[in-house]
XYZ file of C-alpha atoms in Angstrom:
734
model
C 242.497 14.597 -100.415
C 239.272 14.219 -98.390
C 236.670 11.710 -99.481
C 233.857 14.295 -99.588
C 233.640 18.041 -100.099
C 230.333 19.201 -98.622
C 229.202 22.571 -99.998
C 226.545 24.447 -98.018
C 225.093 27.670 -99.512
C 223.668 29.841 -96.740
C 221.867 32.814 -98.280
C 218.630 33.533 -96.401
C 218.950 30.574 -94.010
C 221.316 31.881 -91.334
C 218.779 30.951 -88.657
C 219.120 27.235 -89.441
C 222.648 27.096 -90.824
C 224.086 25.965 -87.496
C 221.895 22.857 -87.532
C 223.066 21.964 -91.039
C 226.739 22.343 -90.153
C 226.306 20.458 -86.877
C 224.686 17.548 -88.728
C 227.837 17.231 -90.847
C 230.336 17.602 -88.018
C 228.446 14.970 -85.992
C 228.922 12.283 -88.690
C 230.788 9.169 -87.597
C 232.660 9.157 -90.934
C 235.102 12.037 -90.646
C 237.039 12.186 -93.927
C 235.472 15.328 -95.357
C 235.835 19.066 -95.741
C 232.883 21.324 -94.998
C 232.551 24.470 -97.127
C 229.853 26.933 -96.002
C 229.298 29.580 -98.685
C 228.363 32.947 -97.149
C 227.296 36.221 -98.731
C 230.081 38.308 -97.191
C 232.480 38.157 -94.229
C 230.114 40.311 -92.150
C 226.870 38.521 -93.063
C 224.800 36.743 -90.354
C 225.650 33.340 -91.858
C 229.370 34.160 -91.866
C 229.279 34.581 -88.095
C 227.762 31.109 -87.717
C 230.294 29.596 -90.116
C 233.202 31.332 -88.387
C 232.220 29.906 -84.998
C 232.138 26.395 -86.481
C 235.501 26.974 -88.193
C 237.025 27.918 -84.837
C 235.814 24.611 -83.400
C 236.776 22.331 -86.295
C 239.580 22.743 -88.840
C 237.586 20.834 -91.467
C 235.258 23.834 -91.809
C 236.535 26.256 -94.473
C 234.058 29.064 -95.278
C 234.130 30.862 -98.626
C 232.132 33.811 -99.915
C 229.948 34.524 -102.938
C 227.856 37.675 -103.443
C 224.065 37.219 -103.196
C 223.710 38.598 -106.727
C 225.208 35.362 -108.070
C 222.366 33.357 -106.536
C 222.369 29.693 -105.580
C 224.317 28.754 -108.708
C 227.099 31.208 -107.909
C 227.333 30.007 -104.304
C 227.644 26.362 -105.352
C 230.171 27.192 -108.052
C 232.251 29.130 -105.519
C 232.179 26.119 -103.230
C 233.271 23.817 -106.060
C 236.220 26.053 -106.874
C 237.416 25.696 -103.285
C 236.731 21.955 -103.050
C 239.511 19.349 -102.966
C 237.542 16.182 -102.178
C 236.999 13.155 -104.382
C 233.210 13.596 -104.363
C 231.088 16.728 -104.149
C 228.014 16.877 -101.961
C 225.625 19.817 -101.866
C 223.529 20.543 -98.792
C 221.078 23.414 -98.484
C 221.707 25.551 -95.422
C 218.352 24.668 -93.852
C 218.629 20.889 -94.440
C 220.613 18.259 -92.508
C 222.494 15.025 -93.098
C 220.935 12.089 -91.295
C 223.172 10.268 -88.787
C 225.476 7.792 -90.530
C 224.905 9.369 -93.955
C 228.550 9.783 -94.959
C 229.441 6.301 -93.762
C 226.641 4.858 -95.905
C 227.831 6.810 -98.945
C 231.419 5.678 -98.466
C 230.346 2.045 -98.109
C 228.201 2.217 -101.251
C 231.042 3.763 -103.265
C 233.328 0.977 -102.073
C 230.808 -1.534 -103.461
C 230.262 0.145 -106.831
C 233.780 1.391 -107.467
C 234.355 4.784 -109.037
C 231.177 6.276 -110.468
C 230.495 9.709 -111.897
C 227.179 10.163 -110.091
C 225.707 8.408 -107.062
C 222.060 9.310 -106.508
C 220.467 8.653 -103.124
C 217.162 9.064 -101.344
C 216.058 11.956 -99.156
C 213.291 12.636 -96.678
C 210.957 15.571 -97.101
C 209.921 16.735 -93.637
C 206.847 18.995 -93.393
C 207.723 22.243 -91.689
C 205.014 21.705 -89.057
C 202.504 18.869 -89.361
C 202.049 15.980 -91.770
C 203.758 12.807 -92.838
C 207.406 12.607 -93.797
C 207.796 11.450 -97.399
C 210.594 10.002 -99.528
C 209.991 11.432 -103.017
C 213.250 10.026 -104.420
C 212.491 6.392 -103.593
C 210.108 5.690 -106.527
C 212.490 7.471 -108.916
C 215.359 5.176 -107.925
C 213.340 1.987 -107.550
C 213.700 0.602 -111.095
C 217.392 1.275 -111.616
C 220.017 -1.502 -111.805
C 221.509 -2.693 -108.532
C 225.176 -2.028 -109.315
C 226.993 0.643 -111.276
C 225.436 1.097 -114.712
C 225.729 3.097 -117.907
C 222.916 5.689 -118.324
C 221.566 3.998 -121.465
C 220.665 0.942 -119.318
C 218.174 3.081 -117.366
C 216.984 5.785 -119.791
C 214.209 6.957 -117.482
C 216.775 7.841 -114.835
C 217.578 11.302 -116.201
C 218.302 13.077 -112.904
C 216.225 16.161 -113.760
C 213.529 15.232 -111.236
C 216.029 15.116 -108.364
C 217.669 18.065 -106.586
C 221.425 18.471 -106.825
C 221.730 17.698 -103.092
C 220.301 14.220 -103.673
C 223.503 12.882 -105.234
C 227.276 12.671 -104.827
C 229.189 13.952 -107.852
C 232.749 12.911 -108.703
C 234.758 16.130 -108.693
C 237.194 15.056 -111.431
C 234.246 14.120 -113.663
C 232.686 17.571 -113.119
C 236.000 19.199 -114.030
C 236.443 17.050 -117.152
C 232.940 17.933 -118.336
C 233.442 21.639 -117.425
C 230.273 21.389 -115.374
C 229.023 24.423 -113.490
C 225.623 25.343 -112.175
C 223.845 27.460 -114.803
C 222.878 30.968 -113.726
C 219.291 31.765 -112.850
C 216.523 29.829 -111.159
C 215.894 26.086 -111.613
C 219.649 25.620 -111.756
C 219.326 22.028 -110.476
C 217.477 21.067 -113.664
C 220.286 22.341 -115.860
C 223.068 20.884 -113.697
C 221.531 17.422 -113.352
C 220.538 17.175 -116.995
C 223.989 18.144 -118.268
C 225.748 15.875 -115.765
C 223.717 12.804 -116.656
C 224.227 13.417 -120.358
C 228.000 13.320 -119.791
C 228.134 10.526 -117.187
C 229.448 7.079 -118.100
C 228.983 5.185 -114.797
C 226.085 5.874 -112.421
C 224.861 4.169 -109.255
C 222.139 4.661 -106.670
C 221.947 4.264 -102.901
C 218.473 3.244 -101.745
C 218.808 4.881 -98.346
C 218.025 8.325 -96.988
C 221.044 10.632 -96.770
C 219.526 14.134 -96.542
C 216.603 15.297 -94.448
C 215.016 18.145 -96.397
C 213.213 20.581 -94.106
C 210.313 22.018 -96.096
C 209.883 25.748 -95.641
C 206.639 27.156 -94.373
C 206.526 29.490 -97.369
C 207.123 26.570 -99.708
C 209.783 26.452 -102.393
C 210.910 29.823 -103.675
C 210.653 28.380 -107.170
C 206.880 27.998 -106.760
C 206.288 31.668 -105.964
C 204.762 33.893 -108.667
C 207.091 35.969 -110.787
C 209.053 36.289 -113.975
C 211.721 33.868 -112.776
C 209.716 30.967 -114.251
C 211.116 31.921 -117.644
C 214.437 30.576 -116.325
C 212.920 27.098 -116.395
C 212.691 27.329 -120.177
C 216.332 28.463 -120.288
C 217.383 25.323 -118.406
C 215.227 23.071 -120.581
C 216.716 24.580 -123.740
C 220.242 24.217 -122.332
C 219.811 20.504 -121.593
C 218.000 19.569 -124.806
C 220.481 21.532 -126.924
C 223.361 19.636 -125.299
C 221.570 16.345 -125.966
C 221.240 17.322 -129.623
C 224.913 18.300 -129.851
C 225.917 14.935 -128.358
C 223.495 13.125 -130.719
C 221.974 11.229 -127.804
C 219.704 8.503 -129.222
C 215.884 8.907 -129.021
C 215.688 6.038 -126.503
C 217.304 8.399 -123.976
C 216.099 11.776 -125.197
C 212.453 10.648 -125.160
C 212.251 10.179 -121.357
C 214.380 13.292 -120.834
C 212.081 15.343 -123.105
C 208.944 14.064 -121.362
C 210.221 14.745 -117.844
C 211.385 18.252 -118.713
C 208.124 19.205 -120.360
C 206.085 17.697 -117.535
C 207.671 20.399 -115.367
C 207.049 23.052 -118.015
C 203.372 22.108 -118.356
C 202.914 22.052 -114.587
C 204.154 25.624 -114.444
C 202.094 26.739 -117.428
C 198.948 25.297 -115.876
C 199.557 26.618 -112.358
C 197.203 29.533 -111.651
C 199.527 31.347 -109.239
C 203.033 30.876 -110.622
C 202.483 32.865 -113.799
C 200.361 35.816 -112.778
C 201.467 37.656 -115.937
C 203.118 36.595 -119.178
C 201.360 33.220 -119.420
C 200.850 33.515 -123.161
C 204.503 34.451 -123.803
C 205.662 31.535 -121.610
C 203.393 29.136 -123.499
C 204.506 30.482 -126.887
C 208.202 29.999 -126.111
C 207.593 26.567 -124.581
C 205.696 25.564 -127.731
C 208.616 26.609 -129.933
C 211.046 24.596 -127.768
C 208.710 21.597 -127.897
C 208.614 21.565 -131.679
C 212.356 22.235 -132.070
C 213.502 19.421 -129.767
C 210.726 16.848 -130.301
C 212.574 13.469 -130.459
C 212.011 11.289 -133.481
C 209.282 8.757 -132.832
C 208.247 10.323 -129.494
C 204.649 9.552 -128.488
C 202.969 11.783 -125.864
C 201.536 10.178 -122.710
C 197.864 9.324 -122.476
C 195.033 11.112 -120.705
C 195.006 14.776 -119.768
C 198.853 15.097 -119.884
C 198.770 13.870 -123.469
C 196.134 16.467 -124.373
C 198.349 19.175 -122.894
C 201.320 17.879 -124.913
C 199.297 18.089 -128.137
C 198.038 21.587 -127.379
C 201.595 22.700 -126.612
C 202.865 21.181 -129.856
C 200.105 22.976 -131.770
C 200.744 26.269 -129.976
C 197.047 26.495 -129.051
C 197.074 28.711 -125.981
C 193.303 29.483 -125.884
C 192.456 25.789 -125.781
C 195.156 25.144 -123.173
C 193.848 28.001 -121.003
C 190.297 26.645 -121.279
C 191.468 23.184 -120.239
C 193.349 24.650 -117.299
C 190.294 26.577 -116.152
C 188.077 23.498 -116.456
C 190.440 21.437 -114.335
C 190.392 24.043 -111.592
C 186.601 24.056 -111.562
C 184.139 26.850 -112.020
C 184.362 28.045 -108.424
C 186.483 27.808 -105.325
C 185.568 28.129 -101.705
C 186.465 31.572 -100.418
C 188.256 31.453 -97.090
C 186.230 33.056 -94.324
C 187.778 36.319 -93.146
C 187.950 36.614 -89.353
C 185.905 39.535 -88.058
C 185.676 41.377 -84.761
C 183.078 40.184 -82.282
C 179.669 41.800 -82.131
C 177.309 42.158 -85.071
C 177.267 45.956 -85.131
C 181.068 46.151 -84.875
C 181.462 43.512 -87.588
C 179.203 45.413 -89.930
C 181.007 48.673 -89.172
C 184.449 47.161 -89.799
C 183.264 45.504 -92.995
C 181.941 48.819 -94.244
C 185.263 50.542 -93.483
C 187.150 47.846 -95.364
C 185.234 48.800 -98.500
C 186.556 52.340 -98.297
C 189.920 53.113 -99.938
C 193.132 52.992 -97.946
C 194.307 56.301 -96.550
C 197.864 56.626 -97.888
C 198.664 59.213 -95.211
C 197.435 57.316 -92.153
C 199.632 55.251 -89.811
C 198.437 53.264 -86.799
C 200.722 52.324 -83.899
C 200.314 49.967 -80.963
C 202.632 48.645 -78.226
C 202.251 45.736 -75.798
C 198.596 45.092 -76.709
C 197.586 48.667 -75.916
C 199.474 49.168 -72.656
C 200.396 52.738 -73.575
C 202.676 55.034 -75.562
C 205.968 53.179 -75.316
C 208.706 51.022 -76.841
C 209.705 50.940 -80.518
C 206.307 52.060 -81.874
C 206.433 55.213 -79.733
C 209.996 56.006 -80.879
C 209.048 55.509 -84.540
C 205.890 57.593 -84.028
C 207.933 60.472 -82.602
C 210.453 60.362 -85.455
C 207.654 60.144 -88.043
C 206.123 63.362 -86.713
C 209.497 64.967 -87.400
C 210.436 63.428 -90.772
C 207.005 62.609 -92.248
C 204.605 65.228 -90.856
C 202.204 64.656 -93.748
C 201.378 61.206 -92.328
C 198.665 61.294 -89.665
C 199.548 59.023 -86.752
C 197.090 57.346 -84.383
C 198.226 55.366 -81.323
C 196.029 52.513 -80.053
C 195.600 52.077 -76.283
C 193.348 50.290 -73.829
C 190.720 52.523 -72.240
C 192.420 52.494 -68.827
C 195.709 53.634 -70.394
C 194.382 56.582 -72.374
C 195.561 58.973 -69.654
C 199.171 57.896 -70.259
C 199.243 59.135 -73.874
C 201.320 62.328 -74.131
C 199.569 65.568 -74.913
C 199.295 66.184 -78.634
C 199.363 62.486 -79.603
C 196.194 61.326 -81.340
C 194.899 58.013 -80.034
C 192.014 55.544 -80.364
C 190.683 53.257 -77.658
C 190.967 49.567 -78.515
C 187.611 48.027 -79.363
C 185.886 51.279 -80.272
C 184.374 52.007 -83.671
C 187.154 54.512 -84.294
C 189.720 51.811 -83.525
C 188.282 49.513 -86.194
C 187.936 52.418 -88.630
C 191.615 53.445 -88.491
C 192.724 49.799 -88.661
C 190.648 49.335 -91.798
C 191.807 52.552 -93.484
C 195.485 52.911 -92.493
C 198.169 52.151 -95.026
C 200.819 51.732 -92.313
C 200.367 49.529 -89.226
C 203.186 49.397 -86.671
C 203.206 47.098 -83.634
C 205.695 45.486 -81.260
C 203.389 42.519 -80.618
C 200.514 41.670 -82.981
C 197.255 43.268 -83.941
C 193.968 41.608 -83.037
C 192.978 38.328 -84.655
C 190.246 40.009 -86.687
C 192.457 42.589 -88.381
C 192.505 42.094 -92.157
C 195.699 42.549 -94.170
C 194.506 44.704 -97.046
C 196.305 44.842 -100.399
C 198.543 47.885 -100.401
C 198.812 48.136 -96.619
C 202.220 47.907 -94.944
C 202.643 46.063 -91.639
C 205.813 46.638 -89.615
C 206.575 44.278 -86.728
C 209.111 46.005 -84.467
C 209.518 43.253 -81.822
C 210.235 44.283 -78.240
C 213.487 42.635 -77.282
C 216.477 40.598 -78.344
C 215.576 36.918 -77.870
C 217.342 34.851 -75.246
C 214.358 32.625 -74.568
C 212.669 30.616 -77.322
C 210.088 32.444 -79.391
C 207.341 31.648 -81.882
C 207.184 28.103 -83.215
C 210.431 27.247 -81.383
C 208.297 27.199 -78.223
C 206.287 24.211 -79.440
C 208.576 21.644 -77.791
C 208.294 23.276 -74.346
C 204.916 22.169 -72.918
C 204.606 24.846 -70.221
C 205.140 27.627 -72.743
C 203.176 26.017 -75.564
C 200.141 25.616 -73.302
C 199.977 29.370 -72.712
C 200.872 30.421 -76.249
C 197.650 29.287 -77.880
C 197.328 28.184 -81.489
C 200.598 28.279 -83.385
C 198.550 28.223 -86.576
C 196.850 31.473 -85.594
C 200.197 32.924 -84.576
C 201.578 32.240 -88.037
C 198.461 33.686 -89.607
C 199.387 36.923 -87.862
C 202.987 36.583 -89.048
C 201.703 36.389 -92.615
C 200.487 39.980 -92.259
C 204.021 41.292 -91.692
C 205.749 43.121 -94.537
C 208.764 44.150 -92.455
C 210.299 42.775 -89.276
C 212.741 44.854 -87.257
C 215.980 43.322 -85.976
C 218.434 44.766 -83.459
C 221.398 42.477 -84.237
C 222.401 39.517 -86.463
C 221.517 37.056 -83.691
C 217.929 38.350 -83.659
C 217.705 38.133 -87.439
C 218.527 34.431 -87.344
C 216.094 33.711 -84.513
C 213.191 35.613 -86.091
C 213.763 33.762 -89.366
C 213.425 30.430 -87.584
C 210.796 31.319 -84.953
C 208.460 33.296 -87.222
C 208.768 31.762 -90.711
C 207.239 34.147 -93.204
C 207.855 36.159 -96.349
C 208.542 39.500 -94.651
C 211.690 41.597 -95.183
C 214.161 41.794 -92.295
C 215.214 45.333 -91.381
C 218.548 45.211 -89.548
C 218.284 48.799 -88.327
C 218.497 48.516 -84.523
C 215.740 49.282 -82.017
C 214.332 52.824 -82.214
C 213.563 52.798 -78.471
C 217.328 52.527 -77.851
C 218.156 55.687 -79.791
C 217.791 57.710 -76.590
C 220.752 55.867 -75.068
C 222.963 57.662 -77.594
C 221.178 61.018 -77.584
C 220.372 61.655 -73.888
C 222.526 64.138 -71.949
C 223.818 64.318 -68.389
C 220.991 66.753 -67.601
C 218.458 64.187 -68.856
C 219.955 61.538 -66.580
C 219.908 63.871 -63.560
C 216.301 64.888 -64.248
C 215.077 61.287 -64.504
C 216.887 60.259 -61.308
C 215.257 63.137 -59.469
C 211.809 62.149 -60.804
C 212.342 58.581 -59.622
C 213.513 59.704 -56.184
C 217.092 58.438 -56.421
C 219.130 60.164 -53.681
C 222.042 62.255 -54.871
C 225.306 60.323 -54.712
C 223.576 56.911 -54.529
C 224.436 53.921 -56.679
C 221.160 53.191 -58.443
C 221.004 49.486 -59.290
C 218.205 48.467 -61.640
C 216.805 45.012 -60.803
C 214.753 43.668 -63.739
C 213.817 39.980 -63.504
C 211.965 38.314 -66.369
C 208.679 36.448 -66.380
C 208.636 32.758 -65.402
C 206.091 30.716 -67.340
C 205.988 28.167 -64.535
C 205.039 30.815 -61.934
C 201.483 32.047 -61.430
C 202.372 35.633 -60.486
C 205.241 38.015 -59.872
C 207.974 36.654 -57.608
C 210.982 38.976 -57.162
C 213.385 36.042 -56.713
C 215.550 38.128 -54.381
C 215.198 39.745 -50.945
C 215.865 43.296 -52.089
C 216.115 44.892 -48.649
C 218.655 42.294 -47.588
C 220.588 42.864 -50.811
C 220.774 46.613 -50.170
C 222.028 46.038 -46.663
C 224.713 43.621 -47.847
C 225.781 45.414 -51.038
C 226.681 48.780 -49.536
C 225.134 51.703 -47.740
C 225.016 53.786 -50.930
C 223.033 51.217 -52.959
C 219.451 51.961 -54.009
C 217.479 49.348 -55.971
C 215.116 50.327 -58.792
C 212.743 47.372 -59.149
C 211.203 46.869 -62.563
C 209.015 43.789 -62.903
C 208.108 42.270 -66.272
C 205.461 44.228 -68.199
C 202.959 41.445 -67.451
C 202.917 42.837 -63.899
C 202.836 46.574 -64.586
C 199.379 47.210 -63.119
C 199.865 48.262 -59.506
C 202.687 48.684 -57.000
C 204.223 46.117 -54.710
C 204.483 48.199 -51.535
C 208.264 48.612 -51.372
C 209.876 51.545 -49.612
C 213.164 52.726 -48.137
C 216.051 51.901 -50.452
C 213.851 49.933 -52.860
C 211.960 52.012 -55.434
C 209.316 50.223 -57.534
C 209.560 51.699 -61.050
C 207.481 49.025 -62.795
C 204.655 51.421 -63.597
C 206.970 53.920 -65.310
C 205.954 53.865 -68.968
C 209.458 54.224 -70.315
C 211.919 51.465 -69.539
C 214.490 53.651 -71.292
C 214.145 56.307 -68.571
C 214.740 53.699 -65.890
C 217.833 52.377 -67.666
C 219.239 55.893 -68.071
C 218.815 56.489 -64.339
C 220.597 53.276 -63.315
C 224.331 53.014 -62.690
C 224.240 49.230 -63.061
C 221.812 46.473 -63.980
C 220.988 43.199 -62.266
C 218.851 40.852 -64.302
C 218.357 37.162 -64.707
C 217.344 36.341 -68.282
C 215.410 39.462 -69.292
C 215.994 40.966 -72.715
C 216.550 44.301 -71.000
C 220.220 43.298 -70.697
C 220.668 43.670 -74.475
C 219.224 47.191 -74.436
C 221.129 48.241 -71.318
C 224.373 47.063 -72.926
C 223.989 49.917 -75.427
C 224.774 52.254 -72.485
C 228.020 50.372 -71.801
C 227.340 50.311 -68.055
C 227.935 47.369 -65.674
C 225.597 44.365 -65.888
C 225.394 41.465 -63.421
C 223.478 38.271 -64.199
C 221.683 36.691 -61.241
C 221.228 33.102 -62.429
C 219.954 31.229 -59.394
C 217.616 29.013 -61.481
C 219.295 28.926 -64.903
C 218.972 25.155 -65.327
C 215.256 25.208 -64.497
C 214.596 28.175 -66.773
C 216.529 26.615 -69.645
C 214.605 23.352 -69.386
C 211.127 24.854 -68.947
C 211.348 27.903 -71.235
C 214.111 27.002 -73.681
C 216.854 29.383 -74.766
C 218.431 30.449 -78.076
C 221.998 30.414 -76.780
C 223.880 29.604 -73.582
C 224.046 32.867 -71.656
C 226.553 31.359 -69.250
C 229.062 30.977 -72.100
C 228.962 34.655 -72.997
C 227.431 36.765 -70.222
C 227.497 40.577 -70.282
C 229.197 40.694 -66.890
C 229.725 38.686 -63.679
C 227.326 35.801 -62.979
C 226.061 35.303 -59.423
C 224.078 32.250 -58.364
C 223.346 33.080 -54.730
C 222.312 36.291 -52.917
C 225.677 36.340 -51.108
C 227.608 36.193 -54.392
C 225.441 38.949 -55.821
C 225.970 41.277 -52.850
C 229.703 40.567 -52.831
C 230.332 41.746 -56.426
C 228.776 45.087 -55.525
C 230.448 45.304 -52.139
C 233.956 44.720 -53.518
C 233.369 46.690 -56.749
C 234.113 43.799 -59.109
C 230.760 44.354 -60.847
C 232.436 47.343 -62.499
C 235.991 46.004 -62.745
C 238.212 45.190 -65.696
C 236.974 41.609 -66.062
C 233.378 42.799 -66.084
C 234.230 45.404 -68.737
C 235.878 42.765 -70.929
C 232.797 40.526 -70.766
C 230.579 43.466 -71.580
C 232.718 44.474 -74.558
C 232.364 41.018 -76.129
C 228.639 41.045 -75.426
C 228.242 44.468 -77.031
C 230.089 43.385 -80.176
C 227.626 40.539 -80.595
C 224.358 42.184 -79.608
C 224.684 45.966 -80.096
C 225.608 45.893 -83.764
C 222.965 48.301 -85.082
C 221.889 50.431 -82.088
C 223.682 53.675 -82.927
C 221.027 56.300 -82.174
C 219.567 56.499 -85.709
C 217.378 53.387 -85.858
C 214.084 55.297 -85.829
C 215.274 57.505 -88.674
C 216.191 54.481 -90.784
C 212.777 52.904 -90.153
C 210.818 56.042 -91.021
C 212.797 56.693 -94.177
C 212.566 53.081 -95.387
C 208.986 52.168 -94.409
C 207.011 55.419 -94.340
C 208.924 57.445 -96.915
C 209.884 54.529 -99.177
C 213.556 55.455 -99.506
C 215.869 52.732 -100.907
C 218.202 50.957 -98.443
C 221.307 52.547 -99.960
C 219.967 56.033 -99.168
C 219.587 55.385 -95.426
C 222.061 56.620 -92.801
C 224.817 54.000 -92.389
C 225.305 52.377 -88.993
C 227.911 54.160 -86.886
C 230.689 51.743 -85.810
C 230.500 50.600 -82.200
C 233.854 52.155 -81.295
C 232.691 55.592 -82.457
C 229.467 55.735 -80.442
C 229.193 57.832 -77.272
C 226.465 56.538 -74.935
C 224.625 58.787 -72.514
C 226.772 59.448 -69.408
C 226.021 57.698 -66.145
C 225.366 59.768 -63.012
C 228.561 60.897 -61.298
C 227.927 58.885 -58.172
C 230.906 58.122 -55.946
C 230.677 54.545 -54.613
C 230.919 54.254 -50.844
C 232.645 51.122 -49.562
C 231.446 49.574 -46.323
């Protein structure tokens, strides 16, 4: 029997779950079992848990449906637990180093106890001081093990369930389970402490609680606050059944109703139903008022008396007075230029146009990427919605005929941004764009992340210096209603890199639909347009941007590569989109295709891909064609830019580190051999989960037409997909 069973619910925190599990497996005290609780075997968190289970036999994942909530996940973990003591750890928190050893040592000192409370750190998600909110709550408790009546103010209801170790046999004897609904920690802790006979505390930090940018879900507005009253009633009813003396029920009553009054007085938690909440709380107050209980002094005491009297109008007046008669209104950022500002402000006063959608890609670089693919599908499935594409003035000529557009910065640009209900972008709209109530912002992203993104970049000075204000970045994230994901890996990274309250759409990338719908004639036509000779092996070379470089550097002598790789090899050079303005003067067997609007066309034309760390590899893998990674500076890139995973541990094909190695894999054909195919198959399973040719349709139906998720086309299994055929080029060996 292990000393500790550590239960880790994971719903909604797959992006940080790995850190939580790693913090447990890194403990110097090793007598434990680790039980991650995942939504389903195919959920993003389950993949993380499975990888940890493969590495360590102490990891034993279990599953609980999301509908059962946090309580159901913890109860499922308890049913699987075999340890002497139960520990709960949220999936986005961590154990501090040495935590389990400290707990074991304290339990050796106190002997068997039913509950051992300990301290925790609350770490601000970004800036601010780390706090220890449990320390003052544990400060006045006895030093050794004690009976609860010796410390009546130590009720447990002000501490989260993950701030204590719970004896498993005691929980079973008391038939303890986490009550359904929100605020389940209040019900669990209150019931446990009412049944406990021996309690102890450890005045040391065990858990590091990582505060979420969005704050606690329990503090959000909604009807779930009624669950708090359910938990309060559950605990006080049990206390009455057990005939707990007033000396203990008094502090318990006061602490529970302090939470109730805080919610009742909060202007944003109860946006509706305040009176009904107050009325029910008042009835509970009168029913469970302990004999001889005296309310606290000052304003809290006034609130207690008003609650006891059921006087909601007076309570509401007191609440309003405490907030003050006015609040400063946050200044809304506006576009530059007085006349433009006034124009935009006037447009914002007009009603939203429910049949207007605005699209933009790469800060106005043209009609391309996911926004263009969604725009095209919307014209087919939602023709009643007028679509306007936003482009820079020098890119207006690239917009296809028949596509309505607006030039960025013009009055028309600000007018459609102010009026449109739907705003779709693969980057972000301008700083001055206002998120209007009722508008819908869809962030499509423009690649699967290998390099660090968003706030994860903050620890890499070179990148952070060019990123600008992370606060402003997150202000833009707050405008998102939906965020598009191409695979479970991306979902986890976006959750961590762009913390926000948006909904993740795991639909695949619409721009990749063409890889499943294009025909052999399409491939032949594109190759002819690009000037690829008939019978040639077209190798796409697509290096990524280097933050530590000041301009485009190809990183490879392309003419020399062609000469060494084979006489039939032609290189299609596509630089990063940062360098898409102007050619680089190549000729002969090197064709510069950087200026081609559609990267999808270039990928369709290529028989193989060479890249370093560009996200184009994830898109090209949808085609199931050979990929070679040229990693001549992997260590430098990893240290200066930061990466989300080790590409060298799971590449999509052969890895070459020198020009000679790169030329050799093409010269001997191993770039397309069985070993390369096996690597690519594993890569595709991990990163091509949702790209089945119907991503754009799913997006249009869900976002623009408002169809429920269950009505959308299901994802076609990977084994059943038929990618566009490669050109029938016969390799020539030299």
